[in-house]
Amino acid sequence: QVQLVESGGGLVQAGGSLTLSCAASGSIFSIKTMGWYRQAPGKQRELVATIPIPSGDNTRYADSVKGRFTISRDNAKNTVYLQMNSLKPEDTAVYYCYASKLGYSYWGQGTQVTVSS
């Protein structure tokens, strides 16, 4: 089992920044990919960004966040980060950390990000 714990969400004004963190614990060996998804009220969960583990290269981003968000990882801390800049009201959502291991998907409990206009 893999446990994922997110932190760093909150309320921010449009144009501001937030950094989300996701700490992985448990049976983390063989995790291949980690990332972030988000779900706004009344909408489906959507991919925000992913990063291969442990290499960190070939990151992927949703078109809506390219140039504003940056995903990174610290393998020593088993932690993935999402730096979010130039936030917009449409970025408001619950953000979920995600890990993929041996064909299984693991999810965190989610952290709320609210961007006010």
Short mmCIF file of C-alpha atoms in Angstrom, two decimals, residues 1-82:
data_model
loop_
_atom_site.label_atom_id
_atom_site.label_comp_id
_atom_site.label_asym_id
_atom_site.label_seq_id
_atom_site.Cartn_x
_atom_site.Cartn_y
_atom_site.Cartn_z
CA GLN A 1 0.00 0.00 0.00
CA VAL A 2 1.00 3.55 -0.69
CA GLN A 3 -0.17 6.44 1.44
CA LEU A 4 -0.25 9.96 0.00
CA VAL A 5 -0.72 13.06 2.13
CA GLU A 6 -1.23 16.44 0.50
CA SER A 7 -0.67 19.83 2.03
CA GLY A 8 -0.43 23.46 0.97
CA GLY A 9 -3.90 24.27 -0.26
CA GLY A 10 -5.76 27.39 0.73
CA LEU A 11 -7.35 30.63 -0.38
CA VAL A 12 -5.44 32.99 -2.67
CA GLN A 13 -6.28 35.98 -4.82
CA ALA A 14 -6.14 35.78 -8.58
CA GLY A 15 -2.58 36.25 -9.78
CA GLY A 16 -1.16 34.77 -6.61
CA SER A 17 0.83 31.61 -5.98
CA LEU A 18 0.57 28.43 -3.95
CA THR A 19 2.76 25.37 -3.59
CA LEU A 20 1.20 21.97 -2.96
CA SER A 21 3.17 19.10 -1.45
CA CYS A 22 2.47 15.38 -1.55
CA ALA A 23 4.40 13.06 0.75
CA ALA A 24 4.39 9.37 -0.12
CA SER A 25 4.89 6.65 2.47
CA GLY A 26 4.39 2.93 2.85
CA SER A 27 5.36 0.59 0.04
CA ILE A 28 6.78 3.27 -2.23
CA PHE A 29 9.27 1.06 -4.02
CA SER A 30 8.40 0.72 -7.71
CA ILE A 31 6.26 3.85 -7.91
CA LYS A 32 6.61 4.88 -11.56
CA THR A 33 4.63 8.07 -11.81
CA MET A 34 3.28 10.67 -9.44
CA GLY A 35 1.20 13.69 -10.18
CA TRP A 36 -1.72 15.93 -9.50
CA TYR A 37 -5.32 15.86 -10.61
CA ARG A 38 -8.06 18.31 -9.72
CA GLN A 39 -11.83 18.29 -9.52
CA ALA A 40 -13.98 21.39 -9.57
CA PRO A 41 -17.60 21.32 -8.40
CA GLY A 42 -19.82 19.68 -10.98
CA LYS A 43 -16.89 18.68 -13.16
CA GLN A 44 -14.92 15.52 -13.76
CA ARG A 45 -11.53 14.96 -12.24
CA GLU A 46 -8.86 16.12 -14.66
CA LEU A 47 -5.12 15.70 -14.99
CA VAL A 48 -3.02 18.68 -13.98
CA ALA A 49 0.56 17.40 -14.14
CA THR A 50 2.56 14.19 -13.84
CA ILE A 51 6.22 13.37 -13.29
CA PRO A 52 8.11 10.08 -13.71
CA ILE A 53 9.76 8.63 -10.61
CA PRO A 54 12.69 8.67 -9.98
CA SER A 55 13.97 10.38 -13.15
CA GLY A 56 11.77 13.47 -13.07
CA ASP A 57 12.09 14.02 -16.81
CA ASN A 58 9.26 13.98 -19.39
CA THR A 59 6.82 15.85 -17.19
CA ARG A 60 3.30 16.34 -18.54
CA TYR A 61 0.93 19.25 -18.05
CA ALA A 62 -2.63 20.05 -18.91
CA ASP A 63 -2.81 22.77 -21.56
CA SER A 64 -4.68 24.98 -19.13
CA VAL A 65 -1.75 25.13 -16.69
CA LYS A 66 1.28 25.08 -19.01
CA GLY A 67 3.62 27.96 -18.30
CA ARG A 68 1.99 28.63 -14.91
CA PHE A 69 2.40 25.40 -12.93
CA THR A 70 5.56 23.40 -12.32
CA ILE A 71 5.74 19.86 -10.96
CA SER A 72 8.89 18.65 -9.25
CA ARG A 73 10.02 15.88 -6.92
CA ASP A 74 12.45 15.30 -4.08
CA ASN A 75 13.27 11.59 -4.13
CA ALA A 76 15.10 11.78 -0.81
CA LYS A 77 11.93 13.06 0.85
CA ASN A 78 9.53 10.94 -1.25
CA THR A 79 7.68 14.15 -1.96
CA VAL A 80 6.21 15.72 -5.08
CA TYR A 81 5.47 19.42 -5.36
CA LEU A 82 3.19 21.52 -7.52
#
